[in-house]
Amino acid sequence: MTKTFFIETWGCQMNDLDSQRLSGSLKLRGYQRVENESAADLILLNTCSIRDKSEQKVFSHLGRLREMKAAREDLRIGVCGCVAQQEGEAILHRAPWVDFVMGPGNVGHIDQILAGERRVAIDFPEDRNYDYLTVDRPSATKAQVTIIEGCNKNCTFCIVPTTRGREVSRPFDDVLREVRAAVDSGRVEIELLGQTVNAYRCPVSGRDFGALLGAVAEVDRVARLRFMTSHPAEVSDSMIAAMRDHENISRYLHLPVQSGSSRVLRRMKRLYTREHYLDTIARIRAAIPEIQFSTDVIVGFPGETEEDFEQTISLMTEVGYGSLFAFKYSPRPGTPALKLGAPVDDDVASERLNRLFDLHEQFKREHLGSYRGRILPVLVEGPSKHDPSMLTGRTDDNVVVNFSGDPSTRPGSMLGVRIEQAQHHTLRGEAVA
Ligand code: SF4
């Protein structure tokens, strides 16, 4: 009887890729993936702990699984990801119907855990057993490739160094082998991943992120190369040069700023000031004038004043971000920011968040509107989910485009699309070449 598994994934691209690795390993062991947890023999919750809300989601989900487990004793439940790493054995005390707890460092060792050798695996083994040939990639056109795990920074609000450990970069040649294998399997868009992706250093040759970026861009048939998440303090000249000199490296850079106030950035231990950040933006723009940026912002950090927040608003206006990911500060267990006093009053933080989103909506409308009448290179992903008579794809700056064109167009093709309409977050158009 074929065993079945279900994976629920929360959080960032790193978690998505970990779930792809888990899925690939389980399929290799004869398991079949199901899309409904009630049909599964094994349920994996791949969790996120970046904010309190995401952590609470895990325990309410586990509450629902309790009855399922009571009804089916052979059902196995595993908690993976950052909440597993953060809470460890405590999860088994709080939810004794959970069978095992496995942190991000042990994704490559799921077989030991399924064999019952370990019930709580939250160490960071030297050998991460990263078997890229078994990664179960959901997209026919895109492959995500981890190049560095963990983070050596210590931003005072962030739980990642606790849940993902110290930085471990993969050997340069391993990454290139994985990229070539992905391209051979038909993927033409590569996304390099890491918590601080541009802190990459090859553990064998010492080559840096800029060198790796250039080498991946030169792999035959890589139509588009993206990467995230970059840290502003790690933006090097070699990184900028690699982006400038390779047209297939996306003209869209995610560069989290978190705050526009140097005083708040110091309290966050972000390792750069407002001026340093804006100087970095200017350096990149000088080399690549058409570049678009996206960012992350935290509002309501302990001690944030109205003046500090005004600094964030003015920086947003100065840079003009294509995309914004903004959240209210969420106190995380064991993080230094807990000692910096109470968060800003919740109503004040909500009001600031809304002002930020309103500002960004206005900018976004103008930005997308500026594309009307232009012909943009679009990487085709396939038929549009909303309207199968249309095709869908993404621009170089990651904007979704739904457009009319030859329905037999192969996913992974790069087409010129004349933009006719700008909608809330997407564009509409017609294929021209
Ligand atoms: S750079 Fe800072 S915010 Fe990003 S993962 Fe590391 S500690 Fe967290």
Short mmCIF file of C-alpha atoms and ligand atoms in Angstrom, two decimals:
data_model
loop_
_atom_site.label_atom_id
_atom_site.label_comp_id
_atom_site.label_asym_id
_atom_site.label_seq_id
_atom_site.Cartn_x
_atom_site.Cartn_y
_atom_site.Cartn_z
CA MET A 1 0.00 0.00 0.00
CA THR A 2 1.56 3.31 -1.12
CA LYS A 3 1.99 5.72 1.76
CA THR A 4 0.79 9.30 1.24
CA PHE A 5 2.03 12.64 2.56
CA PHE A 6 0.79 16.20 2.85
CA ILE A 7 2.96 19.30 3.41
CA GLU A 8 1.61 22.63 4.72
CA THR A 9 4.15 25.42 4.16
CA TRP A 10 4.21 28.86 5.75
CA GLY A 11 6.73 31.68 5.44
CA CYS A 12 9.54 32.60 3.05
CA GLN A 13 11.09 31.22 -0.15
CA MET A 14 13.61 29.28 1.95
CA ASN A 15 10.72 27.35 3.52
CA ASP A 16 9.16 26.80 0.09
CA LEU A 17 12.38 25.26 -1.14
CA ASP A 18 12.77 23.15 2.02
CA SER A 19 9.26 21.77 1.33
CA GLN A 20 10.30 21.00 -2.27
CA ARG A 21 13.32 19.10 -0.88
CA LEU A 22 11.16 17.19 1.64
CA SER A 23 8.62 16.34 -1.07
CA GLY A 24 11.37 15.07 -3.38
CA SER A 25 12.93 12.91 -0.63
CA LEU A 26 9.58 11.38 0.30
CA LYS A 27 8.67 10.62 -3.33
CA LEU A 28 12.09 8.98 -3.72
CA ARG A 29 11.10 6.72 -0.79
CA GLY A 30 7.89 5.69 -2.53
CA TYR A 31 5.50 8.12 -0.83
CA GLN A 32 2.77 9.81 -2.88
CA ARG A 33 1.91 13.46 -2.36
CA VAL A 34 -1.74 14.38 -1.65
CA GLU A 35 -3.31 17.84 -1.62
CA ASN A 36 -5.69 17.12 1.28
CA GLU A 37 -4.34 16.35 4.77
CA SER A 38 -7.28 14.03 5.56
CA ALA A 39 -5.97 11.64 2.85
CA ALA A 40 -2.42 11.62 4.23
CA ASP A 41 -0.52 9.02 6.27
CA LEU A 42 2.16 11.59 7.04
CA ILE A 43 1.46 15.31 7.66
CA LEU A 44 4.35 17.79 7.71
CA LEU A 45 3.83 21.35 8.94
CA ASN A 46 6.71 23.46 7.63
CA THR A 47 6.45 26.45 9.91
CA CYS A 48 7.44 30.13 10.08
CA SER A 49 8.26 32.07 13.23
CA ILE A 50 9.00 35.53 11.84
CA ARG A 51 5.98 37.02 13.66
CA ASP A 52 3.88 35.90 16.63
CA LYS A 53 0.81 35.48 14.40
CA SER A 54 2.62 32.92 12.21
CA GLU A 55 3.67 30.98 15.31
CA GLN A 56 0.11 30.92 16.71
CA LYS A 57 -1.16 29.54 13.39
CA VAL A 58 0.95 26.41 13.97
CA PHE A 59 -0.52 25.60 17.35
CA SER A 60 -4.11 26.20 16.24
CA HIS A 61 -3.45 23.89 13.26
CA LEU A 62 -1.98 21.26 15.61
CA GLY A 63 -5.14 21.56 17.70
CA ARG A 64 -7.21 20.58 14.67
CA LEU A 65 -4.92 17.61 13.94
CA ARG A 66 -5.45 16.21 17.45
CA GLU A 67 -8.88 14.75 16.55
CA MET A 68 -7.53 13.38 13.26
CA LYS A 69 -4.75 11.63 15.16
CA ALA A 70 -7.20 10.26 17.73
CA ALA A 71 -9.25 8.76 14.87
CA ARG A 72 -6.21 7.33 13.03
CA GLU A 73 -3.40 6.04 15.25
CA ASP A 74 -1.13 5.25 12.27
CA LEU A 75 -1.20 8.89 11.17
CA ARG A 76 2.22 10.54 11.62
CA ILE A 77 2.57 14.28 12.29
CA GLY A 78 5.85 16.18 11.98
CA VAL A 79 6.53 19.84 12.82
CA CYS A 80 9.35 21.31 10.69
CA GLY A 81 10.80 24.75 9.98
CA CYS A 82 11.47 27.71 12.24
CA VAL A 83 8.89 27.12 15.00
CA ALA A 84 10.26 23.55 15.29
CA GLN A 85 13.75 24.99 15.71
CA GLN A 86 12.62 27.70 18.13
CA GLU A 87 10.45 25.48 20.36
CA GLY A 88 12.05 22.01 19.93
CA GLU A 89 10.95 19.45 22.58
CA ALA A 90 8.44 21.91 24.05
CA ILE A 91 6.19 21.16 21.06
CA LEU A 92 5.97 17.49 22.15
CA HIS A 93 4.91 18.58 25.66
CA ARG A 94 2.36 21.08 24.32
CA ALA A 95 1.07 18.71 21.59
CA PRO A 96 1.95 15.12 22.57
CA TRP A 97 0.14 13.83 19.44
CA VAL A 98 3.05 15.20 17.37
CA ASP A 99 5.46 12.41 16.34
CA PHE A 100 8.60 14.41 15.59
CA VAL A 101 10.09 17.88 15.49
CA MET A 102 12.67 18.71 12.81
CA GLY A 103 14.49 22.02 12.33
CA PRO A 104 15.59 23.52 8.96
CA GLY A 105 19.14 22.14 9.38
CA ASN A 106 17.83 18.56 9.16
CA VAL A 107 15.68 18.77 6.00
CA GLY A 108 18.28 16.59 4.24
CA HIS A 109 18.05 13.97 7.01
CA ILE A 110 14.27 13.25 6.93
CA ASP A 111 15.00 9.54 6.38
CA GLN A 112 16.63 9.19 9.83
CA ILE A 113 13.61 10.82 11.40
CA LEU A 114 11.10 8.69 9.49
CA ALA A 115 13.11 5.66 10.59
CA GLY A 116 12.37 6.74 14.15
CA GLU A 117 16.03 7.26 15.02
CA ARG A 118 15.30 10.77 16.26
CA ARG A 119 12.17 12.47 17.62
CA VAL A 120 13.65 15.94 18.03
CA ALA A 121 16.24 17.02 15.42
CA ILE A 122 17.13 20.68 15.92
CA ASP A 123 20.91 20.65 15.54
CA PHE A 124 22.71 22.12 12.51
CA PRO A 125 24.67 19.18 11.07
CA GLU A 126 27.86 19.99 9.17
CA ASP A 127 26.65 17.84 6.28
CA ARG A 128 23.26 19.26 5.22
CA ASN A 129 22.88 16.43 2.67
CA TYR A 130 21.59 18.86 0.01
CA ASP A 131 20.48 16.43 -2.75
CA TYR A 132 19.46 18.84 -5.52
CA LEU A 133 18.59 16.06 -7.98
CA THR A 134 15.55 15.12 -5.87
CA VAL A 135 14.14 18.64 -5.36
CA ASP A 136 10.43 18.46 -6.29
CA ARG A 137 10.09 21.74 -8.22
CA PRO A 138 6.44 22.89 -8.67
CA SER A 139 7.22 25.25 -11.59
CA ALA A 140 8.07 24.02 -15.09
CA THR A 141 9.93 27.24 -15.86
CA LYS A 142 11.54 28.30 -12.58
CA ALA A 143 14.03 26.72 -10.16
CA GLN A 144 14.92 28.04 -6.70
CA VAL A 145 18.46 27.24 -5.59
CA THR A 146 19.74 27.73 -2.03
CA ILE A 147 23.30 29.08 -2.02
CA ILE A 148 23.67 30.02 1.66
CA GLU A 149 21.76 28.97 4.78
CA GLY A 150 21.53 30.84 8.10
CA CYS A 151 22.58 34.38 9.01
CA ASN A 152 25.53 35.93 10.87
CA LYS A 153 23.82 39.27 11.35
CA ASN A 154 22.04 40.02 14.62
CA CYS A 155 19.22 42.40 13.84
CA THR A 156 17.64 42.94 17.24
CA PHE A 157 14.07 42.13 16.08
CA CYS A 158 14.92 38.98 14.18
CA ILE A 159 14.56 35.32 15.16
CA VAL A 160 16.27 33.91 12.03
CA PRO A 161 19.80 33.57 13.46
CA THR A 162 18.23 31.41 16.20
CA THR A 163 16.03 29.34 13.90
CA ARG A 164 18.34 28.99 10.90
CA GLY A 165 21.78 29.10 12.57
CA ARG A 166 25.06 30.59 11.37
CA GLU A 167 25.80 31.18 7.69
CA VAL A 168 26.79 28.10 5.70
CA SER A 169 27.58 28.75 2.02
CA ARG A 170 27.42 25.89 -0.52
CA PRO A 171 30.50 25.21 -2.66
CA PHE A 172 30.54 27.28 -5.87
CA ASP A 173 30.73 24.22 -8.14
CA ASP A 174 27.83 22.50 -6.32
CA VAL A 175 25.60 25.49 -7.03
CA LEU A 176 26.62 25.52 -10.70
CA ARG A 177 25.95 21.77 -11.00
CA GLU A 178 22.46 22.31 -9.57
CA VAL A 179 21.75 25.23 -11.93
CA ARG A 180 22.87 23.19 -14.96
CA ALA A 181 20.69 20.25 -13.86
CA ALA A 182 17.71 22.60 -13.43
CA VAL A 183 18.24 24.10 -16.89
CA ASP A 184 18.60 20.61 -18.40
CA SER A 185 15.18 19.83 -16.86
CA GLY A 186 13.67 22.79 -18.76
CA ARG A 187 13.83 25.56 -16.13
CA VAL A 188 14.97 28.86 -17.65
CA GLU A 189 14.46 31.14 -14.63
CA ILE A 190 16.81 30.67 -11.68
CA GLU A 191 16.25 32.24 -8.25
CA LEU A 192 19.23 32.08 -5.88
CA LEU A 193 18.14 32.01 -2.23
CA GLY A 194 19.60 32.88 1.16
CA GLN A 195 18.59 34.84 4.26
CA THR A 196 21.50 37.16 3.38
CA VAL A 197 22.16 35.87 -0.12
CA ASN A 198 24.87 38.44 -0.95
CA ALA A 199 26.95 37.41 2.08
CA TYR A 200 27.82 34.29 0.06
CA ARG A 201 31.45 33.10 0.11
CA CYS A 202 32.50 29.82 -1.48
CA PRO A 203 33.88 27.66 1.40
CA VAL A 204 36.35 26.03 -1.05
CA SER A 205 37.64 28.88 -3.27
CA GLY A 206 36.59 31.98 -1.31
CA ARG A 207 34.88 33.40 -4.42
CA ASP A 208 32.18 35.93 -3.53
CA PHE A 209 28.55 36.50 -4.48
CA GLY A 210 29.43 38.70 -7.46
CA ALA A 211 31.54 35.92 -8.95
CA LEU A 212 28.79 33.35 -8.42
CA LEU A 213 26.15 35.64 -9.91
CA GLY A 214 28.23 36.11 -13.06
CA ALA A 215 28.93 32.39 -13.38
CA VAL A 216 25.25 31.41 -13.01
CA ALA A 217 24.21 34.12 -15.49
CA GLU A 218 26.63 32.61 -18.02
CA VAL A 219 25.15 29.12 -17.75
CA ASP A 220 23.67 28.34 -21.18
CA ARG A 221 19.87 28.81 -21.44
CA VAL A 222 19.44 30.78 -18.19
CA ALA A 223 16.93 33.32 -19.51
CA ARG A 224 16.40 35.15 -16.22
CA LEU A 225 18.35 35.14 -12.95
CA ARG A 226 16.90 36.50 -9.69
CA PHE A 227 18.13 36.35 -6.10
CA MET A 228 16.88 37.16 -2.57
CA THR A 229 17.24 38.35 0.10
CA SER A 230 20.13 40.84 -0.10
CA HIS A 231 21.49 42.77 2.90
CA PRO A 232 22.31 46.44 2.16
CA ALA A 233 25.64 46.20 4.04
CA GLU A 234 26.73 43.32 1.77
CA VAL A 235 26.19 45.08 -1.57
CA SER A 236 29.67 44.86 -3.14
CA ASP A 237 31.16 46.37 -6.27
CA SER A 238 31.53 42.85 -7.73
CA MET A 239 27.81 42.22 -7.16
CA ILE A 240 26.84 45.48 -8.90
CA ALA A 241 29.27 44.78 -11.77
CA ALA A 242 27.89 41.27 -12.29
CA MET A 243 24.33 42.68 -12.45
CA ARG A 244 25.41 45.48 -14.84
CA ASP A 245 27.33 43.15 -17.18
CA HIS A 246 24.67 40.41 -17.54
CA GLU A 247 21.37 41.40 -19.16
CA ASN A 248 19.69 38.19 -17.96
CA ILE A 249 20.18 39.20 -14.30
CA SER A 250 16.87 40.70 -13.21
CA ARG A 251 16.62 44.50 -13.08
CA TYR A 252 14.67 44.10 -9.87
CA LEU A 253 16.41 44.02 -6.49
CA HIS A 254 14.82 43.28 -3.13
CA LEU A 255 16.79 45.39 -0.61
CA PRO A 256 15.11 45.48 2.84
CA VAL A 257 15.60 48.86 4.56
CA GLN A 258 13.33 48.19 7.61
CA SER A 259 13.36 51.91 8.66
CA GLY A 260 14.32 55.29 7.19
CA SER A 261 15.61 56.60 10.52
CA SER A 262 19.31 56.10 11.34
CA ARG A 263 18.41 56.22 15.05
CA VAL A 264 15.98 53.28 14.65
CA LEU A 265 18.42 51.43 12.33
CA ARG A 266 21.05 51.66 15.08
CA ARG A 267 18.61 50.18 17.62
CA MET A 268 17.80 47.44 15.09
CA LYS A 269 21.55 46.76 14.60
CA ARG A 270 21.06 46.85 10.83
CA LEU A 271 24.73 47.83 10.28
CA TYR A 272 23.96 50.76 8.00
CA THR A 273 22.59 54.29 8.36
CA ARG A 274 19.92 56.02 6.23
CA GLU A 275 22.69 57.82 4.34
CA HIS A 276 24.66 54.59 3.74
CA TYR A 277 21.48 52.89 2.44
CA LEU A 278 20.63 55.75 0.06
CA ASP A 279 24.25 55.82 -1.10
CA THR A 280 23.99 52.10 -1.90
CA ILE A 281 20.81 52.73 -3.92
CA ALA A 282 22.61 55.53 -5.80
CA ARG A 283 25.64 53.29 -6.55
CA ILE A 284 23.38 50.61 -8.01
CA ARG A 285 21.31 53.12 -10.00
CA ALA A 286 24.47 54.72 -11.40
CA ALA A 287 25.49 51.34 -12.82
CA ILE A 288 22.00 50.09 -13.79
CA PRO A 289 19.67 53.11 -14.37
CA GLU A 290 16.60 50.96 -15.20
CA ILE A 291 16.77 48.98 -11.93
CA GLN A 292 13.62 48.64 -9.79
CA PHE A 293 13.70 48.06 -6.04
CA SER A 294 11.45 46.39 -3.49
CA THR A 295 11.86 46.48 0.26
CA ASP A 296 10.77 45.37 3.73
CA VAL A 297 9.76 47.88 6.43
CA ILE A 298 8.93 47.38 10.11
CA VAL A 299 6.76 50.06 11.76
CA GLY A 300 6.19 50.50 15.48
CA PHE A 301 9.66 49.31 16.56
CA PRO A 302 10.21 50.08 20.28
CA GLY A 303 10.97 53.78 20.67
CA GLU A 304 10.00 54.74 17.09
CA THR A 305 8.84 58.38 17.19
CA GLU A 306 6.68 60.26 14.68
CA GLU A 307 9.90 61.95 13.45
CA ASP A 308 11.52 58.55 12.90
CA PHE A 309 8.48 57.41 10.95
CA GLU A 310 8.53 60.58 8.83
CA GLN A 311 12.08 59.56 7.93
CA THR A 312 10.74 56.24 6.66
CA ILE A 313 8.06 58.00 4.60
CA SER A 314 10.60 60.38 3.04
CA LEU A 315 12.99 57.52 2.22
CA MET A 316 10.14 55.58 0.57
CA THR A 317 9.39 58.65 -1.56
CA GLU A 318 13.07 59.18 -2.40
CA VAL A 319 13.68 55.59 -3.57
CA GLY A 320 10.24 54.85 -5.12
CA TYR A 321 9.83 51.11 -4.55
CA GLY A 322 8.07 48.84 -7.04
CA SER A 323 6.99 46.52 -4.18
CA LEU A 324 6.72 46.93 -0.43
CA PHE A 325 6.43 44.29 2.31
CA ALA A 326 5.60 46.13 5.54
CA PHE A 327 4.57 44.85 8.95
CA LYS A 328 4.08 46.02 12.50
CA TYR A 329 6.93 45.09 14.83
CA SER A 330 6.23 41.68 16.46
CA PRO A 331 8.22 40.84 19.64
CA ARG A 332 10.01 37.48 19.11
CA PRO A 333 11.24 35.20 21.91
CA GLY A 334 14.91 35.55 22.78
CA THR A 335 15.54 38.58 20.53
CA PRO A 336 17.53 41.57 21.89
CA ALA A 337 14.77 44.04 20.92
CA LEU A 338 12.69 42.71 23.85
CA LYS A 339 15.04 44.70 26.10
CA LEU A 340 14.43 47.94 24.17
CA GLY A 341 11.08 48.64 25.80
CA ALA A 342 7.48 48.23 24.75
CA PRO A 343 6.47 48.37 21.06
CA VAL A 344 4.75 51.54 19.88
CA ASP A 345 1.01 51.63 20.76
CA ASP A 346 -0.80 49.22 18.42
CA ASP A 347 -3.26 51.81 17.06
CA VAL A 348 -0.41 54.20 16.29
CA ALA A 349 1.51 51.40 14.55
CA SER A 350 -1.57 50.46 12.50
CA GLU A 351 -2.09 54.06 11.46
CA ARG A 352 1.55 54.33 10.38
CA LEU A 353 1.29 51.05 8.44
CA ASN A 354 -1.77 52.34 6.57
CA ARG A 355 -0.01 55.60 5.69
CA LEU A 356 2.90 53.59 4.31
CA PHE A 357 0.61 51.38 2.20
CA ASP A 358 -1.34 54.41 0.92
CA LEU A 359 1.90 56.08 -0.15
CA HIS A 360 3.09 52.91 -1.83
CA GLU A 361 -0.23 52.33 -3.63
CA GLN A 362 0.03 55.79 -5.13
CA PHE A 363 3.59 55.14 -6.30
CA LYS A 364 2.67 51.69 -7.61
CA ARG A 365 -0.20 53.11 -9.69
CA GLU A 366 2.12 55.67 -11.27
CA HIS A 367 4.85 53.09 -11.82
CA LEU A 368 2.60 50.50 -13.51
CA GLY A 369 0.87 53.26 -15.48
CA SER A 370 4.25 54.29 -16.90
CA TYR A 371 4.39 50.93 -18.73
CA ARG A 372 1.30 51.62 -20.90
CA GLY A 373 2.25 51.60 -24.59
CA ARG A 374 5.70 50.14 -23.94
CA ILE A 375 6.89 46.70 -25.15
CA LEU A 376 8.33 44.68 -22.24
CA PRO A 377 10.20 41.35 -22.24
CA VAL A 378 7.91 38.82 -20.52
CA LEU A 379 8.97 35.31 -19.42
CA VAL A 380 5.96 33.13 -20.27
CA GLU A 381 4.68 30.87 -17.46
CA GLY A 382 1.66 29.42 -19.31
CA PRO A 383 -2.12 29.99 -19.60
CA SER A 384 -3.56 32.62 -17.24
CA LYS A 385 -5.27 31.06 -14.18
CA HIS A 386 -8.05 33.65 -14.30
CA ASP A 387 -8.62 33.56 -18.07
CA PRO A 388 -7.28 30.45 -19.87
CA SER A 389 -7.72 32.20 -23.25
CA MET A 390 -4.92 34.53 -22.13
CA LEU A 391 -1.27 33.79 -21.40
CA THR A 392 0.53 34.90 -18.24
CA GLY A 393 4.14 35.69 -17.37
CA ARG A 394 6.37 38.14 -15.51
CA THR A 395 8.27 41.24 -16.48
CA ASP A 396 11.89 41.65 -15.55
CA ASP A 397 10.83 43.59 -12.45
CA ASN A 398 8.58 40.71 -11.39
CA VAL A 399 5.21 42.23 -12.38
CA VAL A 400 2.57 39.72 -13.51
CA VAL A 401 1.33 40.31 -17.08
CA ASN A 402 -1.76 38.67 -18.59
CA PHE A 403 -1.73 39.00 -22.36
CA SER A 404 -3.25 37.74 -25.60
CA GLY A 405 -0.96 35.63 -27.76
CA ASP A 406 -0.42 32.33 -29.50
CA PRO A 407 -1.84 29.69 -27.09
CA SER A 408 0.80 27.19 -28.26
CA THR A 409 3.57 29.42 -26.86
CA ARG A 410 5.95 27.24 -24.80
CA PRO A 411 6.31 28.11 -21.07
CA GLY A 412 9.82 29.48 -20.54
CA SER A 413 9.76 31.49 -23.79
CA MET A 414 10.67 35.17 -23.61
CA LEU A 415 8.23 37.36 -25.58
CA GLY A 416 7.81 41.06 -26.27
CA VAL A 417 4.42 42.22 -24.91
CA ARG A 418 2.89 45.62 -25.66
CA ILE A 419 1.30 46.86 -22.42
CA GLU A 420 -2.25 48.17 -22.95
CA GLN A 421 -3.59 48.37 -19.38
CA ALA A 422 -2.25 48.77 -15.84
CA GLN A 423 -4.41 47.22 -13.14
CA HIS A 424 -4.02 47.17 -9.33
CA HIS A 425 -0.91 44.95 -9.20
CA THR A 426 -0.80 43.45 -12.70
CA LEU A 427 -0.55 44.48 -16.35
CA ARG A 428 -2.53 43.46 -19.46
CA GLY A 429 -1.27 43.44 -23.01
CA GLU A 430 -0.72 41.75 -26.36
CA ALA A 431 2.22 39.65 -27.55
CA VAL A 432 4.07 41.41 -30.38
CA ALA A 433 7.22 39.36 -31.04
S1 SF4 B 1 19.89 40.03 8.14
FE1 SF4 B 1 18.82 40.57 9.99
S2 SF4 B 1 16.66 40.48 9.40
FE2 SF4 B 1 17.80 39.34 7.85
S3 SF4 B 1 17.76 37.22 8.53
FE3 SF4 B 1 19.65 38.14 9.30
S4 SF4 B 1 19.17 38.84 11.38
FE4 SF4 B 1 17.23 38.50 10.30
#
